[in-house]
Coordinates of N, CA, C and O in Angstrom, one line a residue:
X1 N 14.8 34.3 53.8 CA 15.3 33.7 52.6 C 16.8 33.4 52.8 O 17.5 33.9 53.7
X2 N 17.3 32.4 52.1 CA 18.5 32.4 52.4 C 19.4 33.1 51.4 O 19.1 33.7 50.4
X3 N 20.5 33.0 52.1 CA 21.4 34.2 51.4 C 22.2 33.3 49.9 O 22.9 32.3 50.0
X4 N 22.0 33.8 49.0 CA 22.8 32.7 47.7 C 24.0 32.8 48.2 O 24.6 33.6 49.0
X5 N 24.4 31.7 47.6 CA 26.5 31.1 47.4 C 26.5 31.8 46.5 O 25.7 31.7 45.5
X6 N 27.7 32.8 46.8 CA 28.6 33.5 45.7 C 29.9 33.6 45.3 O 30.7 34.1 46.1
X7 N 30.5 33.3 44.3 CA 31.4 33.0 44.1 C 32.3 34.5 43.5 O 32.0 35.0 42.5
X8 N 33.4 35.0 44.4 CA 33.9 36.4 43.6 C 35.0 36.0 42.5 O 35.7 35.0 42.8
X9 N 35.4 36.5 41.4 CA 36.4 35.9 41.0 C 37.0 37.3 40.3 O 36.2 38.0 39.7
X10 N 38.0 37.6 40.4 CA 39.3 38.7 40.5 C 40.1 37.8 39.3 O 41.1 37.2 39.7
X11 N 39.8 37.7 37.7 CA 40.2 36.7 37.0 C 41.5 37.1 36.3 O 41.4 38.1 35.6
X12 N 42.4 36.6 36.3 CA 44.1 36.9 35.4 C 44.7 35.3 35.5 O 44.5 34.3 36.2
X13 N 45.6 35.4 34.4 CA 46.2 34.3 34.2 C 47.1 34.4 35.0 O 47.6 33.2 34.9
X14 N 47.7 34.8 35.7 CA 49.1 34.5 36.9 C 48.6 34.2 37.9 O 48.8 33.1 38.5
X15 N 47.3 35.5 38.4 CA 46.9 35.3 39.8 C 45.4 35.8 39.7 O 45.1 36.9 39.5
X16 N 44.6 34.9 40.0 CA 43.3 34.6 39.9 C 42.6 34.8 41.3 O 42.2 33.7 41.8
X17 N 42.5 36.1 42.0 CA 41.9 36.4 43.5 C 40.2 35.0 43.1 O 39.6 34.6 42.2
X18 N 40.4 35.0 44.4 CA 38.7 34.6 44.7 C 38.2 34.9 46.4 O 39.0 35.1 47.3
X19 N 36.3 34.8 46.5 CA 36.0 34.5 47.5 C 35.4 33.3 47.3 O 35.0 32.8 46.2
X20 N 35.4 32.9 48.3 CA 34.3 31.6 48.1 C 32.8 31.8 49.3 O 32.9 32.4 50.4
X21 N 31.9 31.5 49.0 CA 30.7 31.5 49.7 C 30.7 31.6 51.1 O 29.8 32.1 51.8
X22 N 31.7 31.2 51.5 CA 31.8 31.3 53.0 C 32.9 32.5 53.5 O 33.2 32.7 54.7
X23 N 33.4 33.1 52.4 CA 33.9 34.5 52.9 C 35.2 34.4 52.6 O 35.9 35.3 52.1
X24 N 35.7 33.0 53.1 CA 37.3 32.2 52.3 C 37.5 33.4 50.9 O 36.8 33.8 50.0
X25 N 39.0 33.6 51.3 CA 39.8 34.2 50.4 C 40.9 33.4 49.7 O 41.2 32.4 50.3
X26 N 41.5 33.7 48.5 CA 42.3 33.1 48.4 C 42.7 33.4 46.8 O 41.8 33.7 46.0
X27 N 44.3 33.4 46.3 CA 44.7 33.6 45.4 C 44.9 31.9 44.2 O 45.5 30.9 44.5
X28 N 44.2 32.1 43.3 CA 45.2 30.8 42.3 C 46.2 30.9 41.8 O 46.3 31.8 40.9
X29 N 47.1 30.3 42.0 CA 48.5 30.3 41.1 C 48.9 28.6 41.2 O 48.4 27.7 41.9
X30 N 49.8 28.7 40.3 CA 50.2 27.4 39.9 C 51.3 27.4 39.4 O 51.9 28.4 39.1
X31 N 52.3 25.6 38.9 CA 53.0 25.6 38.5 C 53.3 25.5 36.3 O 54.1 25.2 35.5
X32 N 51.8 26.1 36.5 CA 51.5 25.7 34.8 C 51.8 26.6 34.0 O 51.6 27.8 34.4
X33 N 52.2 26.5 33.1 CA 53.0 27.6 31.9 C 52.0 27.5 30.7 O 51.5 26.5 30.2
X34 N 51.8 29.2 30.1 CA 51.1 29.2 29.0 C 49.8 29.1 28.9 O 49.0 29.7 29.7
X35 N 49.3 28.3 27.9 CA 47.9 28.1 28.0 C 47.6 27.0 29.0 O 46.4 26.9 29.3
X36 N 48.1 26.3 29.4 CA 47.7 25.3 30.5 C 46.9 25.8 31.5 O 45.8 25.5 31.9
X37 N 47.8 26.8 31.7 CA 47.2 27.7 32.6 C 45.5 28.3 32.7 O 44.8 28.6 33.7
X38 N 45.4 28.3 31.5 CA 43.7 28.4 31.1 C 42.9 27.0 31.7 O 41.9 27.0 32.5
X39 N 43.6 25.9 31.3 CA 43.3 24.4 31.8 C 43.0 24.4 32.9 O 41.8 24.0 33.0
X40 N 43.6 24.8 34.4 CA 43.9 25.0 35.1 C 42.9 25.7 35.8 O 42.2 25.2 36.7
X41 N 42.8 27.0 35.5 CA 41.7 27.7 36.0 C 40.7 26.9 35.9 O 40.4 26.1 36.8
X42 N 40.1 27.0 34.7 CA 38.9 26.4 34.1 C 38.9 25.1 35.2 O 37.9 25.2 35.9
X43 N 39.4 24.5 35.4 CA 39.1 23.3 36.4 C 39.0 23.6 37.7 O 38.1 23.0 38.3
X44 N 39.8 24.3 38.3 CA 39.4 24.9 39.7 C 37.9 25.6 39.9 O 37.3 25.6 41.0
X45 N 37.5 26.1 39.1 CA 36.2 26.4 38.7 C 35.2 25.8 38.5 O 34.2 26.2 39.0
X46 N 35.3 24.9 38.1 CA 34.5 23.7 38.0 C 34.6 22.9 38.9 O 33.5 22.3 39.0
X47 N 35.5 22.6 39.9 CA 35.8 22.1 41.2 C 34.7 22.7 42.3 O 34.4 21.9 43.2
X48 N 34.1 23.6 42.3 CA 33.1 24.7 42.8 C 31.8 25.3 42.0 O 31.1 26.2 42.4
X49 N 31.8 24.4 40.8 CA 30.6 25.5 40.3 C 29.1 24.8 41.0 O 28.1 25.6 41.1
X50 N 29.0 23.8 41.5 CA 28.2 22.9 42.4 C 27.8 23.5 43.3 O 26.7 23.5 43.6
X51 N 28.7 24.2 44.0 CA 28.3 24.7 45.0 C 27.9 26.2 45.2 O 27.5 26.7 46.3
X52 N 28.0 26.8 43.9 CA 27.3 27.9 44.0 C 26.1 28.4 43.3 O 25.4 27.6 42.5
X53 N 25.8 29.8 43.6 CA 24.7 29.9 42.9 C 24.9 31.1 41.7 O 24.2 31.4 40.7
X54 N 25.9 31.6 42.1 CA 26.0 33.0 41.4 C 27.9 33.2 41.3 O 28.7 33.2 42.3
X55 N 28.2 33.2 40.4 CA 29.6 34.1 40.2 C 29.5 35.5 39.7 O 28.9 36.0 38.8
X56 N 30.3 35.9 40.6 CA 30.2 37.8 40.4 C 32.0 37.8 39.8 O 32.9 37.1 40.3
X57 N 32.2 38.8 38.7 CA 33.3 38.5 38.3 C 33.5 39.9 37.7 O 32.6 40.6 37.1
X58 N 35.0 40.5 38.1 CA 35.0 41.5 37.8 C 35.5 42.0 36.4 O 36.7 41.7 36.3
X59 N 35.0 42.6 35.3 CA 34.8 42.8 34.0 C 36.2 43.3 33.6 O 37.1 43.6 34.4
X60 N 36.2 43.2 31.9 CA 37.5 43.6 31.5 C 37.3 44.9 31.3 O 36.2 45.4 31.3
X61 N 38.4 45.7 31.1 CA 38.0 47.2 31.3 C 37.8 47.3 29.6 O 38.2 46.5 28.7
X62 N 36.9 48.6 29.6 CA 36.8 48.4 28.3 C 37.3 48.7 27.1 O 36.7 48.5 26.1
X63 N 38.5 49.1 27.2 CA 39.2 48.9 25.8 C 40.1 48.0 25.9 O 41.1 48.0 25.2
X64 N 39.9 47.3 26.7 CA 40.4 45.5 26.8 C 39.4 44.7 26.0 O 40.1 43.9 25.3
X65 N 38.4 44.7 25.8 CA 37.4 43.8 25.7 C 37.9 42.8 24.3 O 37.6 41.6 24.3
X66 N 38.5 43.1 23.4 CA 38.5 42.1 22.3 C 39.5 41.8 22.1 O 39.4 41.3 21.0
X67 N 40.9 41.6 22.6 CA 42.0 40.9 23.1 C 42.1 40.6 24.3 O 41.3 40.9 25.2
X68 N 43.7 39.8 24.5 CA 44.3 40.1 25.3 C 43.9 38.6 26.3 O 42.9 38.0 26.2
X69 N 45.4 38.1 27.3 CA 45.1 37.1 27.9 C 44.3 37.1 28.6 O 43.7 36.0 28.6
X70 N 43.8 38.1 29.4 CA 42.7 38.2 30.4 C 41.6 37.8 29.6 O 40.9 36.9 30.0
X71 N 41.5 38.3 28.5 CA 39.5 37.6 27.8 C 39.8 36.3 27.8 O 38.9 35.5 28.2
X72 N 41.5 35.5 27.2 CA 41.2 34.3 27.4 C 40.6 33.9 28.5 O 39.4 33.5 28.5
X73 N 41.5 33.9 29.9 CA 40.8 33.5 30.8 C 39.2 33.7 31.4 O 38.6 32.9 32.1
X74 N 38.5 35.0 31.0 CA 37.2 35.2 31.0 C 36.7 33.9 30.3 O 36.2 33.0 30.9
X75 N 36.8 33.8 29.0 CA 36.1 32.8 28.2 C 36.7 31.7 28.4 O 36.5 31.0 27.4
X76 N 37.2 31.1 29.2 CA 37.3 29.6 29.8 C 36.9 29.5 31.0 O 36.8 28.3 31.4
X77 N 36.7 30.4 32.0 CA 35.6 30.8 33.5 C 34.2 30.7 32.8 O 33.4 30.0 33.3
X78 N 33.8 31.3 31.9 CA 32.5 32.4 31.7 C 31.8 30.1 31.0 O 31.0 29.3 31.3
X79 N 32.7 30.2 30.1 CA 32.4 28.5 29.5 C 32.0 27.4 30.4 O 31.2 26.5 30.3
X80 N 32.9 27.9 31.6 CA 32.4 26.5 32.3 C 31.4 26.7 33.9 O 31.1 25.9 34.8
X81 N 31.1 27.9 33.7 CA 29.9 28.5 34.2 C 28.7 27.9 34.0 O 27.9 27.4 34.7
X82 N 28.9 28.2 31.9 CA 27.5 28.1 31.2 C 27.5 26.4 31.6 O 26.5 25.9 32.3
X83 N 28.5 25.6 31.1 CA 28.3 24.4 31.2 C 27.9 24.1 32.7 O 28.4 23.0 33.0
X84 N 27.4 24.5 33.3 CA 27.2 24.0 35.3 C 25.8 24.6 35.0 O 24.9 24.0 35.6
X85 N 25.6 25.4 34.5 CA 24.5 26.1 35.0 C 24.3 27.2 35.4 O 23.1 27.6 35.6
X86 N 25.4 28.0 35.7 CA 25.9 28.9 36.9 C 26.0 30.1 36.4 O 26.9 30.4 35.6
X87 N 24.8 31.2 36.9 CA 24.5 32.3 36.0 C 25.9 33.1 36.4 O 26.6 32.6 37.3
X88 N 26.3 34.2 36.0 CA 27.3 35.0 36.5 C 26.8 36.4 36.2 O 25.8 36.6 35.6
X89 N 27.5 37.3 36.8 CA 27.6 39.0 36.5 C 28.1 39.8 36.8 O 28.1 40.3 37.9
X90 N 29.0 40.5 35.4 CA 30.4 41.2 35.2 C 30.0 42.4 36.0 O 29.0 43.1 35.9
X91 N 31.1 42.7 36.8 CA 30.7 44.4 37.2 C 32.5 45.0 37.1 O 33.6 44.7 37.7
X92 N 32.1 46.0 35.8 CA 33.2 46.8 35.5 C 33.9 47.4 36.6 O 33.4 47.8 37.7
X93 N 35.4 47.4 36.0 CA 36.4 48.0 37.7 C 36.0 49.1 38.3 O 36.2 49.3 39.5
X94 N 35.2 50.0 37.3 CA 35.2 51.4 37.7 C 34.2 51.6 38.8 O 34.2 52.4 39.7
X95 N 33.2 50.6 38.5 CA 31.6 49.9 39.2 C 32.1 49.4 40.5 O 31.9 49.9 41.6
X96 N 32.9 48.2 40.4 CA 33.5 48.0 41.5 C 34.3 48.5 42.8 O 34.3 48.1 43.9
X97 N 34.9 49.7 42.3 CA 36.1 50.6 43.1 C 35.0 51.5 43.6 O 35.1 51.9 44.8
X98 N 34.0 52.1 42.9 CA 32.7 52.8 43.3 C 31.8 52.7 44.6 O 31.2 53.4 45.5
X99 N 32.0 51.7 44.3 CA 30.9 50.5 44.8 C 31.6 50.5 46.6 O 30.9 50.8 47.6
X100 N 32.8 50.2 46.7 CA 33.9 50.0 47.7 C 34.8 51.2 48.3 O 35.4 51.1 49.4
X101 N 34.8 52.2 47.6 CA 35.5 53.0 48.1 C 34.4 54.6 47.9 O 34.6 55.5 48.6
X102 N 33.4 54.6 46.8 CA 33.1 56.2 46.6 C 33.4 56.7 45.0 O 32.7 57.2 44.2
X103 N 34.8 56.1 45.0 CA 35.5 56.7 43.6 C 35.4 55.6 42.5 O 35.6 54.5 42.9
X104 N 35.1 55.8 41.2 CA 35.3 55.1 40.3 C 37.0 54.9 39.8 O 37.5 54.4 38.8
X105 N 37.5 55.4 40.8 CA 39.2 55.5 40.4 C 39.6 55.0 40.9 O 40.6 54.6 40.4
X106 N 39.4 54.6 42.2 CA 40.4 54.2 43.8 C 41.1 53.1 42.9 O 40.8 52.3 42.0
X107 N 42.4 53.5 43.7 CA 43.8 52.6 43.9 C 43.8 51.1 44.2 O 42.6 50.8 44.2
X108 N 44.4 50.2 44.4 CA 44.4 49.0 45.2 C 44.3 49.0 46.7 O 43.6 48.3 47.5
X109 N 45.3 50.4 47.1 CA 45.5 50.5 48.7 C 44.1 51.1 48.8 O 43.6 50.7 49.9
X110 N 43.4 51.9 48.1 CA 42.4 52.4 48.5 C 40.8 51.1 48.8 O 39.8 51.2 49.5
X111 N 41.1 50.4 48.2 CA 40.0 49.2 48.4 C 40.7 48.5 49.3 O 39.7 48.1 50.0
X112 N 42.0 47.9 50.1 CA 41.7 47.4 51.0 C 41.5 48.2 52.0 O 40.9 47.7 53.0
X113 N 41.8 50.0 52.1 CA 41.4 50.2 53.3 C 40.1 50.4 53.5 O 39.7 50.6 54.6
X114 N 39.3 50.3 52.6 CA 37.8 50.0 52.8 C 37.2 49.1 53.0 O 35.9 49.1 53.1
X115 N 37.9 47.7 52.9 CA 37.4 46.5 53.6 C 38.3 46.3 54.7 O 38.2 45.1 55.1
X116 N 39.0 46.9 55.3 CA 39.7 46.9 56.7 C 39.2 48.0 57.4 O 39.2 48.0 58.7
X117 N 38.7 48.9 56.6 CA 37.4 49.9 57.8 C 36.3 49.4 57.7 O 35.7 49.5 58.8
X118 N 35.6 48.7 56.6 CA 33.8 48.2 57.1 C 34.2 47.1 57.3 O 33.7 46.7 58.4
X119 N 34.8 46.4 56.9 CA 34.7 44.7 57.5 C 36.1 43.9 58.2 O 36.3 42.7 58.3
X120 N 36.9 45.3 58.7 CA 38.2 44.6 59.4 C 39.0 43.0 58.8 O 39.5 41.9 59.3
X121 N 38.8 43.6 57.4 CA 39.1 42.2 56.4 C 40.4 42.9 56.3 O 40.5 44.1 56.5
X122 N 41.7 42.0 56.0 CA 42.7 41.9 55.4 C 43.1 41.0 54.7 O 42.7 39.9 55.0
X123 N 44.2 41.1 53.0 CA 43.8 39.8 52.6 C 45.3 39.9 51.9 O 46.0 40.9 51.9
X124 N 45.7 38.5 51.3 CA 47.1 38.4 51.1 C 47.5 39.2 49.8 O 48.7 39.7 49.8
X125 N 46.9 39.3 49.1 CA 47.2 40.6 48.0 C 45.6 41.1 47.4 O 44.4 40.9 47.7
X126 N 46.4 42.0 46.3 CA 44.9 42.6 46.2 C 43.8 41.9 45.0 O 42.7 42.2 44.8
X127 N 44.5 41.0 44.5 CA 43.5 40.2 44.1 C 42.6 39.5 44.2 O 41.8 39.2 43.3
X128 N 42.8 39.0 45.9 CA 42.0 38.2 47.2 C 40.8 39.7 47.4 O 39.6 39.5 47.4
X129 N 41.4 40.8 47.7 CA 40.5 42.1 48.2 C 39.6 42.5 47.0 O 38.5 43.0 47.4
X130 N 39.8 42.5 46.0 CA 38.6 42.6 44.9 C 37.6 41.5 44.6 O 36.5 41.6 44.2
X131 N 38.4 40.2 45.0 CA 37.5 39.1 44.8 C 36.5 39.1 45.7 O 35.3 38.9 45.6
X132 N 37.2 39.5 47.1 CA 36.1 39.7 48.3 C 35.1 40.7 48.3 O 34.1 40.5 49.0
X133 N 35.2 42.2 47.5 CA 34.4 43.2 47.1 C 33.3 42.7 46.2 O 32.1 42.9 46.3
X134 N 34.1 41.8 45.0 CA 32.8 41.3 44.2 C 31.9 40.3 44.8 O 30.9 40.2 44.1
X135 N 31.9 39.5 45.8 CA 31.1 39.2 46.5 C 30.7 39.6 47.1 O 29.5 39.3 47.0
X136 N 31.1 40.6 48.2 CA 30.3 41.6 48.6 C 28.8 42.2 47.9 O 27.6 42.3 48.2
X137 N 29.8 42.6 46.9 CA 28.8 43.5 46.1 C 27.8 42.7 45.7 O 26.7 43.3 45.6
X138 N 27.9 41.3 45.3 CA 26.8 40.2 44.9 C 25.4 40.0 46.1 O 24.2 40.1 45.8
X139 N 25.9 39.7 47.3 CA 25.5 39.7 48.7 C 24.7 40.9 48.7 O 23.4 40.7 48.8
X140 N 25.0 41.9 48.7 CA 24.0 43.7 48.8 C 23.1 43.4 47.6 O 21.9 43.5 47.8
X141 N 23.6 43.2 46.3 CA 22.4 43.6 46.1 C 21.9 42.9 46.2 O 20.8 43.3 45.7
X142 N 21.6 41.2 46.5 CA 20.7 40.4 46.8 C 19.9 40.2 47.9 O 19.3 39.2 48.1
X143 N 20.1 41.2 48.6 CA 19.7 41.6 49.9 C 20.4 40.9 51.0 O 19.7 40.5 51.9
X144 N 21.6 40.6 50.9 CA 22.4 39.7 52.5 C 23.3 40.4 52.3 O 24.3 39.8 52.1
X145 N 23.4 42.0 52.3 CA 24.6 42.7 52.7 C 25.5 42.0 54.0 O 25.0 41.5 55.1
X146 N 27.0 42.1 53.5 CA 27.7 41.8 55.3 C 28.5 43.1 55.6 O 29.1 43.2 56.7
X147 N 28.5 43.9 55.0 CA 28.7 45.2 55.2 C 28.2 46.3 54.8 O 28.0 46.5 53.7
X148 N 27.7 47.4 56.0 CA 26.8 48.4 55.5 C 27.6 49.0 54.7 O 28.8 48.9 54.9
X149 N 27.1 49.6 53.8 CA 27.6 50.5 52.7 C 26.4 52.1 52.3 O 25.2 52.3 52.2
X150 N 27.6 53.1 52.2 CA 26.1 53.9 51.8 C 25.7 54.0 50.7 O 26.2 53.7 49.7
X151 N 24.2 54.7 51.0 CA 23.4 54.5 49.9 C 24.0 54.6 48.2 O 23.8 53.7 47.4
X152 N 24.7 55.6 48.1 CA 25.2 56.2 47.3 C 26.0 55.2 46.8 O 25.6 54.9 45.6
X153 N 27.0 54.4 47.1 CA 28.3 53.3 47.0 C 27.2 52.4 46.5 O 27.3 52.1 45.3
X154 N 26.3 51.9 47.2 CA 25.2 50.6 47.3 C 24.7 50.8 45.6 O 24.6 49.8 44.9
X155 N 24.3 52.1 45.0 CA 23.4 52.6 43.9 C 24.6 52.1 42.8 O 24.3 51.7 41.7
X156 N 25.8 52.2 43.1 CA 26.2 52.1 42.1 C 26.2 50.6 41.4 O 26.7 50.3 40.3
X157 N 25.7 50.1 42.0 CA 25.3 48.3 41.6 C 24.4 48.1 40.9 O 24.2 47.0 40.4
X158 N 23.7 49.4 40.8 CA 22.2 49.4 39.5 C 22.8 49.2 38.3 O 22.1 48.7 37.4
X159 N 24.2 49.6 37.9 CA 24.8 49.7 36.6 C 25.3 48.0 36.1 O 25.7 47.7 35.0
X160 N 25.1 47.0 37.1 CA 25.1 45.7 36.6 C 24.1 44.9 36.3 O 23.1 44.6 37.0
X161 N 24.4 44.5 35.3 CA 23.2 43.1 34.6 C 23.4 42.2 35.4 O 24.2 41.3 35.3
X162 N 22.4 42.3 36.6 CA 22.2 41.1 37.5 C 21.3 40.1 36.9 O 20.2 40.4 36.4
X163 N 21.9 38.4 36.9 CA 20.5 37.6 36.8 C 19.8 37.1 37.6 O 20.2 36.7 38.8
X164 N 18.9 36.9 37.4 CA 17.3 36.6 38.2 C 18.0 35.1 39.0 O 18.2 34.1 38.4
X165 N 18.1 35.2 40.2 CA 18.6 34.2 41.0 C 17.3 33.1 41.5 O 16.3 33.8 41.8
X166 N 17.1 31.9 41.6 CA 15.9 31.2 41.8 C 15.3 31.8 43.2 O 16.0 32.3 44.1
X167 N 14.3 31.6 43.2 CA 13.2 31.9 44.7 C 13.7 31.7 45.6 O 13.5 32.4 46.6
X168 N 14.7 30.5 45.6 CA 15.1 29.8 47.1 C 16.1 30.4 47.6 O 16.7 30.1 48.7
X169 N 16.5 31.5 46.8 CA 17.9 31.8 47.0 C 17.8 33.4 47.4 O 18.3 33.8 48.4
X170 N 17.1 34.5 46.3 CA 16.7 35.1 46.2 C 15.9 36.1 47.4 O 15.0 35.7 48.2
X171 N 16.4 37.9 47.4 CA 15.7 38.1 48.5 C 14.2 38.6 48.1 O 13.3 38.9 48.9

């Protein structure tokens, strides 16, 4: 089967980490002030939703959930998802850091040194290194791990609402 396009997205209004399907890292920033800046995203996003199949995106923590700039920018990503087509699925930080390091707690330094010990990745900040974990983590559980992981790290992926990826894509 082939392995789905995943798209990781590490989402904030300053600096917006991503992976892109091909492993490509990279931060968004721009010269846009305010809500433009929502504009902004939202279009870079859309610049790519064609080309994927899945965005994995890492969740607001939860006594974030009902303010705050970051939900804007979720809800102008999550909007122009739905308008593509493009299923996605939130995996909470604690899920994530779990998932990559063991601990539901780990630091920032502590997730890159666990993608510079399993996958000799380095990346320009750590917004790039979570974007590349949520890909990761999208990849495993769809069966195209690029990094082994143990069992234990791997289970913690059962706690996300994955969606049903088509046949073609799907392991």
């Amino acid at each position: 089967m082939t392995a789905p396009r995943i798209l990781g997205l590490d989402l904030s209004i300053t600096a917006t980490g991503y992976a892109l399907p091909d492993g490509q890292t990279g931060t968004f920033k721009g010269p846009w002030k305010g809500d433009w800046r929502l504009v902004a995203i939202r279009t870079a996003i859309a610049g790519h939703a064609d080309a994927i199949d899945l965005a994995v995106i890492e969740d607001l923590p939860t006594h974030a959930k009902a303010a705050g700039i970051t939900g804007m920018v979720h809800g102008a990503v999550r909007t122009v998802l739905m308008e593509h087509g493009v299923p996605y699925a939130l995996v909470t930080p604690a899920t994530l850091k779990a998932y990559a390091t063991g601990k539901g707690n780990a630091d920032k330094t502590a997730m890159a040194i666990a993608a510079l010990k399993r996958a000799e990745r380095e990346f320009g900040d750590d917004n790039q290194c979570d974007a590349w974990w949520l890909r990761a983590a999208g990849l495993d559980w769809y069966g195209h791990a690029e990094v082994d992981m143990p069992k234990a790290q791997r289970d913690r992926l059962d706690k996300v609402d994955w969606p049903q990826l088509g046949a073609e894509v799907a392991a």
